[in-house]
Coordinates of C-alpha atoms in Angstrom, one line a residue:
M166 CA 94.3 106.2 76.8
T167 CA 95.8 109.0 74.8
E168 CA 98.6 111.0 76.2
E169 CA 98.6 114.8 76.0
P170 CA 101.5 116.3 74.2
G171 CA 102.8 118.2 77.2
Q172 CA 103.4 115.2 79.3
K173 CA 106.2 112.8 78.3
D174 CA 107.3 109.5 79.7
S175 CA 110.9 109.8 78.5
E176 CA 114.2 109.7 80.2
L177 CA 115.5 113.2 79.5
G178 CA 118.9 114.3 80.5
H179 CA 119.8 116.8 83.1
L180 CA 122.9 118.3 84.6
P181 CA 125.1 115.9 86.5
C182 CA 124.7 115.8 90.2
S183 CA 127.3 116.7 92.8
M184 CA 130.1 114.3 93.6
G185 CA 129.0 111.0 95.1
C186 CA 126.0 110.6 93.0
G187 CA 127.7 108.1 90.7
H188 CA 127.8 107.7 86.9
K189 CA 124.4 107.3 85.2
D190 CA 124.1 103.8 83.9
D191 CA 121.4 104.5 81.3
K192 CA 122.4 106.2 78.0
A193 CA 118.9 107.6 77.8
G194 CA 119.9 110.0 80.6
L195 CA 122.8 111.5 78.7
A196 CA 121.0 113.9 76.5
S197 CA 122.9 117.1 77.3
S198 CA 126.3 117.8 75.8
Q199 CA 127.9 118.1 79.2
S200 CA 126.8 114.7 80.3
A201 CA 127.7 113.3 76.9
S202 CA 131.2 114.5 77.2
F203 CA 131.4 113.2 80.7
S204 CA 130.6 109.7 79.4
H205 CA 132.8 110.2 76.3
Q206 CA 129.9 109.3 74.1
P207 CA 127.9 111.5 71.7
P208 CA 124.3 112.5 72.6
S209 CA 121.7 109.9 71.9
T210 CA 118.9 110.4 69.5
P211 CA 115.3 110.2 70.8
A212 CA 114.9 106.8 69.1
S213 CA 117.9 105.3 70.8
K214 CA 116.7 106.6 74.1
E215 CA 113.4 104.9 73.7
V216 CA 115.1 101.6 72.6
W217 CA 117.5 101.7 75.5
K218 CA 114.7 102.5 77.9
K219 CA 112.7 99.5 76.7
G220 CA 115.8 97.3 76.9
G221 CA 116.4 98.3 80.5
R222 CA 112.8 97.5 81.4
M223 CA 112.9 94.2 79.6
F224 CA 116.1 93.1 81.5
S225 CA 114.5 93.9 84.8
I226 CA 111.3 92.1 83.8
L227 CA 113.2 89.0 82.8
L228 CA 115.0 89.1 86.2
A229 CA 111.7 89.3 88.0
V230 CA 110.1 86.5 86.0
H231 CA 112.9 84.1 86.7
L232 CA 113.0 84.9 90.4
A233 CA 109.2 84.6 90.6
L234 CA 109.2 81.2 88.9
L235 CA 111.9 79.9 91.2
A236 CA 110.1 81.1 94.3
C237 CA 106.8 79.7 93.0
T238 CA 108.5 76.3 92.3
L239 CA 109.9 76.1 95.8
V240 CA 106.7 77.2 97.5
S241 CA 104.5 74.7 95.6
S242 CA 107.1 71.9 96.0
G243 CA 107.4 72.5 99.7
A244 CA 103.6 71.9 100.1
F245 CA 104.1 68.1 99.6
E246 CA 106.3 65.9 101.8
K247 CA 107.0 63.4 99.0
I248 CA 109.0 66.1 97.1
A249 CA 112.5 66.5 98.5
V250 CA 111.9 70.3 99.1
H251 CA 111.3 71.3 102.7
D252 CA 109.7 74.4 104.1
Y253 CA 113.0 75.6 105.5
D254 CA 114.4 75.6 102.0
V255 CA 111.6 78.1 101.1
F256 CA 112.4 80.1 104.2
F257 CA 116.0 80.3 103.2
L258 CA 115.3 81.6 99.8
L259 CA 112.8 84.2 101.1
T260 CA 115.3 85.3 103.8
V261 CA 118.1 85.8 101.2
M262 CA 115.8 87.8 98.9
M263 CA 114.6 90.0 101.7
L264 CA 118.2 90.7 102.9
I265 CA 119.2 91.7 99.4
V266 CA 116.2 94.1 99.1
I267 CA 117.0 95.7 102.5
I268 CA 120.5 96.4 101.3
W269 CA 119.3 97.8 98.0
I270 CA 116.7 100.1 99.7
I271 CA 119.4 101.5 102.0
F272 CA 121.6 102.1 98.9
Y273 CA 118.7 103.8 97.2
L274 CA 117.8 106.1 100.1
A275 CA 121.5 107.0 100.7
G276 CA 122.1 107.6 97.0
T277 CA 119.1 109.8 96.4
S278 CA 119.8 111.8 99.6
R279 CA 123.3 112.6 98.5
C280 CA 122.3 113.6 94.9
P281 CA 119.9 116.6 94.8
G282 CA 119.2 116.2 91.1
A283 CA 118.4 112.4 91.3
I284 CA 114.7 113.0 91.5
L285 CA 113.5 115.6 89.0
G286 CA 109.8 115.3 89.7
K287 CA 107.1 113.7 91.7
D288 CA 104.2 111.7 90.3
S289 CA 101.2 113.3 92.0
H290 CA 99.0 110.3 91.4
A291 CA 101.3 107.7 92.9
G292 CA 101.2 106.7 96.6
P293 CA 98.2 108.7 97.8
I294 CA 98.0 109.3 101.5
W295 CA 95.1 106.8 102.1
L296 CA 97.1 104.1 100.3
R297 CA 100.2 104.7 102.3
G298 CA 98.1 104.9 105.5
G299 CA 96.6 101.5 104.7
L300 CA 100.1 100.1 104.0
I301 CA 101.2 101.3 107.5
L302 CA 98.1 99.7 109.1
F303 CA 98.8 96.3 107.4
A304 CA 102.5 96.7 108.3
I305 CA 101.7 97.0 112.0
F306 CA 99.6 93.8 112.0
S307 CA 102.4 92.1 110.0
L308 CA 104.9 92.9 112.7
V309 CA 102.5 91.5 115.3
M310 CA 102.3 88.3 113.2
D311 CA 106.1 88.1 113.1
V312 CA 106.2 88.4 116.9
F313 CA 103.7 85.5 117.2
K314 CA 105.8 83.5 114.7
I315 CA 108.9 84.0 116.7
G316 CA 107.1 83.0 119.9
Y317 CA 105.7 79.9 118.2
Y318 CA 109.0 78.7 116.7
S319 CA 110.9 79.5 119.9
S320 CA 108.6 77.1 121.9
F321 CA 110.5 74.2 120.4
Y322 CA 113.7 75.7 119.0
S323 CA 115.7 72.7 120.1
C324 CA 114.4 70.5 117.2
L325 CA 114.0 73.2 114.6
S326 CA 116.3 74.5 111.9
A327 CA 117.7 77.9 112.8
I328 CA 116.3 79.5 109.6
K329 CA 112.7 79.1 110.9
I330 CA 113.5 81.5 113.7
I331 CA 115.7 83.8 111.6
Y332 CA 113.0 84.1 108.9
P333 CA 110.4 86.0 111.0
I334 CA 113.1 88.3 112.4
V335 CA 114.3 89.2 108.9
Q336 CA 110.7 89.6 107.7
A337 CA 110.0 92.1 110.5
I338 CA 113.1 94.2 109.6
F339 CA 112.1 93.9 105.9
V340 CA 108.5 95.2 106.7
V341 CA 109.9 98.2 108.7
V342 CA 112.5 99.2 106.1
Q343 CA 110.2 98.7 103.1
T344 CA 107.3 100.7 104.7
Y345 CA 109.6 103.6 105.4
F346 CA 110.9 103.4 101.8
L347 CA 107.5 103.4 100.3
W348 CA 106.3 106.2 102.5
V349 CA 109.0 108.6 101.5
S350 CA 109.8 107.5 97.9
A351 CA 106.5 106.3 96.4
K352 CA 106.2 109.4 94.2
D353 CA 109.8 109.5 93.0
C354 CA 110.7 109.8 89.3
I355 CA 114.4 109.0 89.7
H356 CA 116.9 109.9 86.9
V357 CA 120.1 108.3 88.1
H358 CA 121.2 104.6 88.2
L359 CA 118.2 103.8 86.0
N360 CA 118.9 100.1 85.3
V361 CA 120.1 99.4 88.8
T362 CA 117.0 101.1 90.1
R363 CA 114.7 99.1 87.8
C364 CA 116.3 95.8 88.8
G365 CA 116.1 96.7 92.5
L366 CA 112.5 97.6 92.3
M367 CA 111.6 94.5 90.3
L368 CA 113.5 92.4 92.9
T369 CA 111.5 94.2 95.7
L370 CA 108.3 93.4 93.8
T371 CA 109.2 89.8 93.3
T372 CA 110.1 89.4 96.9
N373 CA 106.7 90.7 98.0
L374 CA 105.0 88.3 95.6
A375 CA 107.1 85.4 96.9
V376 CA 106.2 86.2 100.5
W377 CA 102.6 86.5 99.4
M378 CA 102.6 83.1 97.7
S379 CA 104.2 81.5 100.8
A380 CA 101.6 83.1 103.1
V381 CA 98.7 82.2 100.9
T382 CA 99.9 78.6 100.6
D383 CA 100.4 78.3 104.4
E384 CA 97.1 80.0 105.2
S385 CA 95.0 78.2 102.6
V386 CA 96.2 74.8 103.6
H387 CA 95.6 75.6 107.3
K388 CA 92.0 76.6 106.5
A389 CA 91.5 73.6 104.3
H390 CA 92.8 71.3 107.1
S391 CA 90.4 72.8 109.6
K392 CA 87.4 72.4 107.2
L393 CA 88.2 69.1 105.6
K394 CA 89.8 66.9 108.3
K395 CA 88.1 63.8 107.1
N396 CA 88.2 64.3 103.3
M397 CA 91.7 65.7 103.0
T398 CA 94.3 64.1 100.8
E399 CA 97.2 62.4 102.5
E400 CA 99.8 64.7 101.0
I401 CA 98.2 67.9 102.3
F402 CA 97.6 66.3 105.7
R403 CA 101.2 65.2 106.1
W404 CA 102.5 68.6 104.9
L405 CA 100.4 70.5 107.4
L406 CA 101.7 68.3 110.2
K407 CA 105.2 69.4 109.4
V408 CA 104.5 73.1 108.9
G409 CA 106.9 74.9 111.2
M410 CA 108.8 71.7 112.2
R411 CA 111.4 69.3 110.7
S412 CA 110.0 66.3 109.0
S413 CA 112.3 64.0 110.9
S414 CA 111.0 65.1 114.3
V415 CA 107.3 65.7 113.9
E416 CA 106.4 63.9 117.1
E417 CA 109.2 65.7 119.1
C418 CA 108.1 69.1 118.0
N419 CA 104.4 69.0 118.7
C420 CA 102.9 72.2 120.0
N421 CA 101.4 71.0 123.3
S422 CA 101.7 74.0 125.7
Q423 CA 98.9 76.6 125.9
I424 CA 101.2 79.5 125.1
C425 CA 102.4 77.7 122.0
Q426 CA 98.8 77.2 120.8
I427 CA 98.1 80.9 121.4
F428 CA 101.1 81.9 119.2
K429 CA 100.2 79.4 116.5
N430 CA 96.5 80.4 116.3
G431 CA 97.4 84.1 116.6
Y432 CA 99.7 84.3 113.6
F433 CA 97.3 82.3 111.4
W434 CA 94.6 84.8 112.2
L435 CA 96.9 87.6 111.3
Y436 CA 97.9 86.1 107.9
P437 CA 95.2 88.2 106.0
F438 CA 96.9 91.4 107.0
N439 CA 100.3 90.2 105.9
I440 CA 98.8 89.0 102.6
E441 CA 97.3 92.4 101.9
Y442 CA 100.5 94.2 102.9
S443 CA 102.5 92.2 100.4
L444 CA 100.0 93.0 97.6
F445 CA 99.8 96.7 98.5
A446 CA 103.6 97.0 98.6
S447 CA 103.8 95.2 95.2
A448 CA 101.4 97.6 93.6
M449 CA 103.2 100.7 94.9
V450 CA 106.6 99.3 93.9
Y451 CA 105.3 98.6 90.4
V452 CA 104.2 102.2 90.0
M453 CA 107.7 103.3 91.1
W454 CA 109.2 101.1 88.5
K455 CA 107.0 102.6 85.8
N456 CA 108.2 106.1 86.9
V457 CA 111.9 105.4 86.7
G458 CA 113.3 107.9 84.2
R459 CA 110.0 109.5 83.7
F460 CA 110.0 113.2 83.0
I461 CA 106.9 115.2 84.0
D462 CA 106.5 118.6 82.4
H463 CA 105.2 120.7 85.4
H464 CA 103.9 123.4 83.1
S465 CA 101.4 121.1 81.4
H466 CA 101.0 118.5 84.1
H467 CA 98.5 120.2 86.4
I468 CA 98.5 118.8 89.9
Q469 CA 95.0 118.7 91.4
R470 CA 95.2 118.6 95.1
L471 CA 92.1 116.9 96.4
K472 CA 91.1 117.6 100.0
F473 CA 89.9 114.6 102.0
R474 CA 86.7 115.6 103.8
L475 CA 85.0 112.4 104.8
F476 CA 81.6 113.6 106.2
R477 CA 81.3 117.0 104.5
R478 CA 78.2 117.7 102.4
T479 CA 76.8 114.2 102.6
F480 CA 73.3 113.0 103.3
F481 CA 74.8 110.2 105.6
V482 CA 72.5 107.7 103.8
G483 CA 75.4 105.8 102.3
I484 CA 77.4 105.8 105.5
M485 CA 74.5 104.7 107.7
L486 CA 73.4 102.0 105.3
G487 CA 77.0 100.8 104.9
L488 CA 77.5 100.7 108.6
I489 CA 74.4 98.6 109.0
I490 CA 75.7 96.1 106.4
L491 CA 79.1 96.1 108.1
V492 CA 77.8 95.4 111.6
S493 CA 75.2 92.9 110.4
G494 CA 78.0 91.1 108.5
L495 CA 80.2 90.9 111.6
G496 CA 77.3 89.3 113.5
V497 CA 76.6 86.8 110.7
L498 CA 80.3 85.9 110.6
I499 CA 80.4 85.2 114.3
L500 CA 77.3 83.1 114.3
Y501 CA 78.5 81.3 111.2
E502 CA 81.8 80.4 112.7
V503 CA 80.2 79.3 116.0
Q504 CA 77.6 77.1 114.4
V505 CA 79.8 75.5 111.7
N506 CA 82.9 74.8 113.8
S507 CA 81.5 74.0 117.2
S508 CA 78.4 71.9 116.2
T509 CA 78.4 68.5 114.6
E510 CA 74.7 68.6 113.8
S511 CA 73.8 68.9 110.1
S512 CA 70.8 71.1 110.9
K513 CA 73.0 73.7 112.6
K514 CA 75.3 73.7 109.6
S515 CA 72.4 74.1 107.2
Q516 CA 71.1 77.0 109.3
A517 CA 74.5 78.7 109.2
L518 CA 74.8 78.3 105.4
T519 CA 71.3 79.6 104.9
M520 CA 72.0 82.7 107.0
Y521 CA 75.3 83.3 105.2
Y522 CA 73.8 83.0 101.8
I523 CA 70.8 85.2 102.6
F524 CA 73.0 88.0 104.0
N525 CA 75.3 87.9 101.0
I526 CA 72.3 87.8 98.5
V527 CA 70.8 90.9 100.1
C528 CA 74.2 92.7 100.3
L529 CA 75.2 91.9 96.7
S530 CA 71.7 92.8 95.4
L531 CA 71.9 96.3 97.0
M532 CA 75.5 96.8 95.8
S533 CA 74.6 95.8 92.2
L534 CA 71.6 98.2 92.2
V535 CA 73.7 101.0 93.6
C536 CA 76.4 100.4 91.0
I537 CA 73.9 100.5 88.2
G538 CA 72.5 103.8 89.6
G539 CA 76.0 105.3 89.8
S540 CA 76.7 104.3 86.2
V541 CA 73.5 106.0 85.2
I542 CA 74.5 109.2 87.1
Y543 CA 77.8 109.2 85.2
R544 CA 75.8 109.5 81.9
F545 CA 74.6 112.9 83.1
D546 CA 78.0 114.0 84.6
K547 CA 79.4 116.9 82.7
R548 CA 83.0 116.4 84.0
D549 CA 85.6 115.7 81.3
M550 CA 87.4 112.4 81.0
D551 CA 90.9 112.4 82.3
R552 CA 93.2 111.3 79.5
H553 CA 96.5 112.1 81.1
K554 CA 99.1 109.3 81.3
N555 CA 98.7 107.8 84.8
P556 CA 100.5 104.6 85.7
T557 CA 98.7 104.3 89.0
R558 CA 95.3 104.4 87.4
T559 CA 96.3 101.9 84.7
L560 CA 97.5 99.5 87.4
D561 CA 94.3 100.0 89.5
V562 CA 92.2 99.1 86.5
A563 CA 94.3 96.1 85.6
L564 CA 94.2 94.8 89.2
L565 CA 90.5 95.2 89.4
M566 CA 89.9 93.3 86.2
G567 CA 92.5 90.6 87.0
A568 CA 91.6 90.0 90.6
A569 CA 87.9 89.7 89.7
L570 CA 88.8 86.6 87.6
G571 CA 89.4 84.6 90.8
Q572 CA 85.8 85.1 92.0
Y573 CA 84.5 84.7 88.5
A574 CA 86.1 81.2 88.3
I575 CA 84.8 80.1 91.7
S576 CA 81.3 81.3 90.8
Y577 CA 81.2 79.5 87.4
Y578 CA 82.5 76.3 88.9
S579 CA 79.8 76.5 91.5
I580 CA 77.1 77.2 88.9
V581 CA 78.1 74.1 86.9
A582 CA 78.2 71.9 89.9
I583 CA 74.8 73.1 91.2
V584 CA 73.0 72.8 87.9
A585 CA 74.4 69.3 87.2
S586 CA 73.9 67.9 90.6
T587 CA 70.8 66.4 92.1
P588 CA 68.8 66.7 94.3
R589 CA 68.3 70.5 94.3
D590 CA 67.3 71.8 97.8
T591 CA 67.0 75.2 99.3
I592 CA 70.7 75.6 100.0
S593 CA 71.5 74.8 96.4
A594 CA 69.1 77.4 95.2
L595 CA 70.6 80.0 97.5
N596 CA 74.1 79.0 96.5
L597 CA 73.1 79.4 92.8
T598 CA 71.6 82.8 93.4
Y599 CA 74.7 83.8 95.4
A600 CA 77.1 82.7 92.6
L601 CA 75.1 84.6 89.9
L602 CA 74.9 87.8 92.0
M603 CA 78.6 87.6 92.7
I604 CA 79.3 87.7 89.0
A605 CA 76.9 90.5 88.4
Q606 CA 78.1 92.6 91.4
H607 CA 81.8 92.3 90.3
T608 CA 80.9 93.4 86.8
F609 CA 78.8 96.4 87.7
Q610 CA 81.2 97.5 90.4
N611 CA 84.2 97.4 88.0
V612 CA 82.3 99.5 85.5
F613 CA 81.4 102.1 88.2
I614 CA 84.9 102.3 89.7
I615 CA 86.7 102.4 86.3
E616 CA 84.5 105.1 85.0
G617 CA 84.9 107.1 88.3
L618 CA 88.7 106.8 88.1
H619 CA 88.7 108.2 84.6
R620 CA 86.7 111.4 85.5
Q621 CA 88.3 114.7 86.0
P622 CA 88.1 116.1 89.5
P623 CA 85.4 118.8 89.9
K624 CA 86.5 122.3 88.9
E625 CA 83.8 124.2 90.8
D626 CA 86.0 125.0 93.7
C627 CA 88.5 126.8 91.4
K628 CA 85.8 128.7 89.7
H629 CA 84.2 129.7 92.9
E630 CA 87.6 130.9 94.3
S631 CA 88.3 133.0 91.2
H632 CA 84.8 134.5 91.4
Q633 CA 85.3 135.4 95.0
K634 CA 88.6 137.1 94.2
D635 CA 86.9 139.2 91.5
L636 CA 84.1 140.2 93.8
Y637 CA 86.4 141.1 96.6
G638 CA 88.4 143.3 94.3
L639 CA 85.2 145.2 93.4
T640 CA 83.7 145.4 96.9
F641 CA 84.8 148.9 97.6
V642 CA 84.4 150.4 94.1
N643 CA 82.0 153.3 93.8
I644 CA 79.0 151.8 91.9
N645 CA 78.0 155.3 90.7
A646 CA 81.4 155.8 89.1
V647 CA 81.9 152.5 87.3
S648 CA 79.7 149.7 85.9
L649 CA 79.9 146.3 87.5
R650 CA 79.5 143.0 85.6
V651 CA 78.5 140.0 87.6
P652 CA 80.3 137.0 86.0
D653 CA 77.4 134.4 86.5
T654 CA 74.4 136.5 85.3
G655 CA 76.2 138.8 82.8
T656 CA 74.0 141.7 83.9
T657 CA 75.4 145.3 84.0
L658 CA 74.8 147.8 86.8
A659 CA 74.4 151.2 85.2
A660 CA 76.0 154.2 86.8
S661 CA 72.7 156.0 86.8
A662 CA 71.0 153.4 89.0
A663 CA 68.6 154.6 91.6
P664 CA 69.7 154.7 95.3
G665 CA 67.4 151.8 96.1
T666 CA 68.7 149.8 93.3
E667 CA 72.3 150.5 94.4
A668 CA 71.6 149.3 97.8
M669 CA 69.9 146.1 96.4
H670 CA 72.9 145.3 94.2
T671 CA 75.4 145.9 97.0
S672 CA 73.5 143.5 99.3
D673 CA 73.5 141.0 96.5
L674 CA 77.3 141.3 96.3
V675 CA 77.7 140.7 100.0
R676 CA 75.4 137.7 99.9
S677 CA 77.3 136.2 97.0
L678 CA 80.5 136.6 99.0
T679 CA 79.2 134.9 102.1
A680 CA 76.8 132.3 100.7
P681 CA 78.3 128.7 100.8
K682 CA 78.8 127.0 97.5
K683 CA 76.1 124.3 96.7
M684 CA 77.4 120.9 95.7
N685 CA 75.9 119.4 92.6
W686 CA 73.3 116.7 93.3
R687 CA 75.1 114.2 91.1
R688 CA 78.3 114.6 93.2
K689 CA 76.3 114.1 96.4
F690 CA 74.8 110.8 95.1
L691 CA 78.2 109.6 93.8
R692 CA 79.7 110.2 97.2
E693 CA 76.9 108.3 99.0
I694 CA 77.2 105.4 96.5
S695 CA 81.0 105.3 96.9
M696 CA 80.8 105.3 100.7
F697 CA 78.2 102.5 100.8
L698 CA 80.2 100.3 98.4
L699 CA 83.4 101.0 100.4
L700 CA 81.9 99.8 103.7
S701 CA 80.2 96.8 102.0
N702 CA 83.4 95.7 100.4
I703 CA 85.1 95.8 103.8
I704 CA 82.7 93.3 105.3
L705 CA 82.9 91.1 102.1
W706 CA 86.7 91.1 102.6
I707 CA 86.5 90.3 106.4
M708 CA 84.2 87.3 106.0
P709 CA 86.3 85.1 103.7
A710 CA 89.6 86.4 105.1
F711 CA 88.8 85.4 108.6
G712 CA 87.3 82.0 108.2
A713 CA 83.9 82.0 106.4
R714 CA 84.5 79.4 103.7
P715 CA 81.1 78.1 102.5
Q716 CA 82.9 76.5 99.6
F717 CA 84.2 73.9 102.0
D718 CA 81.1 73.7 104.2
N719 CA 78.7 73.2 101.4
D720 CA 79.1 69.6 100.1
T721 CA 77.7 70.2 96.6
E722 CA 80.8 71.4 94.9
L723 CA 83.0 69.1 97.0
N724 CA 81.0 66.0 96.0
F725 CA 80.9 67.1 92.3
Y726 CA 84.6 67.9 91.8
G727 CA 86.1 65.7 94.4
D728 CA 88.2 66.4 97.5
S729 CA 91.4 67.0 95.5
M730 CA 90.2 69.3 92.6
W731 CA 87.8 71.5 94.5
P732 CA 90.2 72.5 97.3
A733 CA 92.8 73.3 94.6
I734 CA 90.3 75.5 92.7
V735 CA 89.3 77.4 95.9
D736 CA 92.9 77.8 97.2
I737 CA 94.1 79.2 93.9
C738 CA 91.2 81.5 93.1
L739 CA 89.9 82.7 96.5
P740 CA 93.0 84.7 97.4
F741 CA 92.5 86.8 94.3
G742 CA 88.8 87.3 95.3
I743 CA 89.9 88.4 98.8
F744 CA 92.4 90.8 97.3
Y745 CA 89.8 92.2 95.0
R746 CA 87.7 93.4 97.9
M747 CA 90.5 95.3 99.6
H748 CA 91.7 96.8 96.3
A749 CA 88.1 97.9 95.5
V750 CA 88.1 99.7 98.9
A751 CA 91.1 101.7 98.0
S752 CA 89.8 102.5 94.5
L753 CA 86.3 103.5 95.9
L754 CA 88.0 105.8 98.4
E755 CA 89.7 107.6 95.6
V756 CA 86.4 107.8 93.6
Y757 CA 84.7 109.2 96.8
I758 CA 87.4 112.0 97.1
M759 CA 87.3 112.8 93.4
S760 CA 83.5 113.2 93.5

């Protein structure tokens, strides 16, 4: 994407702030002579600014990489009891990281509030209201999960390490502080303490990813244990027994009481919300990191304020069809869980899998056709492409493409296993169709969303308002004395018009002032398509996130790859596929509003 000349992503200098703001730690911010004399250094050239800016970013990236690798090593090592790394070691690392981030966020908020010139601009594209609203929703469920965790670990605190009770308490405080921080500061383009801010934001991002890895590991192993009790490897089985308890006292710390079981099952069911919260927060923090030291020229960077009107000027076709898919999917999920988990008969299991595959095939087929139709409509859309520099949109596109790789991998592994296996029954045919449609739907949906994100918002509202202002200014003008020119038709009303003609044109002016503006048919169809896809992606997120795992219930892939390789493939790739659905919901909401 090209960048327009008026908008620069450079760290330009500005006058120093009042006392208490501190000395700027980035030479790129010392462009003015006053700040240069304050730092006892000559002003930097633009080339040196860019080099120093890249150097500061590189240092924070290296810090994040090393911390992420350390956290990933501990989390993966703690999954197996044979390795001398326990789960409380992982909890200790995550607790320390969250405490450091909490301290840094308090420092950031206090520093920016004391320095009026710390934030020179706001990125209008970063942290939209629907994204922050979703973050708060997931934060609330994450807090409930932490309450369940505290209740679960407190049920047998006498034989537990203290860190296991401290960890959910610190995590709850971390969620509250970080949510407030992202709500008030997601759009900031800060210009003081640049390197410290970059490192702090990267530490925050790494902490969220580490919490996400820990939650995904715990949740995935729990799901695998419930699905593969007989075929599970010894390492995973022994690790799951010691989740939440010390390895030396597994028998003493069994969760036998009813209230303990409620707490345990409750926080496992709430894991999907905590996983999505960590990923949402990571995405918003990354955009803040990209905006550190960014200067936005407000004269050339036009801010388009989009109004969120959910049900205005729609045919309700997309909403109604999407609600039908959503409600039907919830019913299929409930029946699937009941038949698969409560029944030991193979016929009941086959019926549940058939029902699940048929629903998904119908849903994915409709979504693919709708996405193709939306892409065709874009071919006739006269809106210009948005070529402004937009870190939020760049991240959205990268996450869509990257997260889709997880579902691509599962689908291709399934296709190979189904084609190479014998015999081929009805469930195998449905599974093959499901895998192929999953690949096609992800591809078509990515094309539709990415093209929609790169379109300019409609300008008809602005034109209509300016037209109305012109007409209002000429409403009380004597038509016999002056000539009026209607902007749309270009016709001229002569001063010598007949009385009847004068009355006719006056009524036309009144009608043009009061008549509502008609929305273009392409925009209406795009809104219907976006809303249908949004609701469909919600149910496709709910089903795998809350227990529907046909990858473990269908024995084709399990028998082909083995009970060690196939669970590893699913546990690694499926979290990305689940995240793709929720991220697609946020992107489709933005496409809907921009249409």
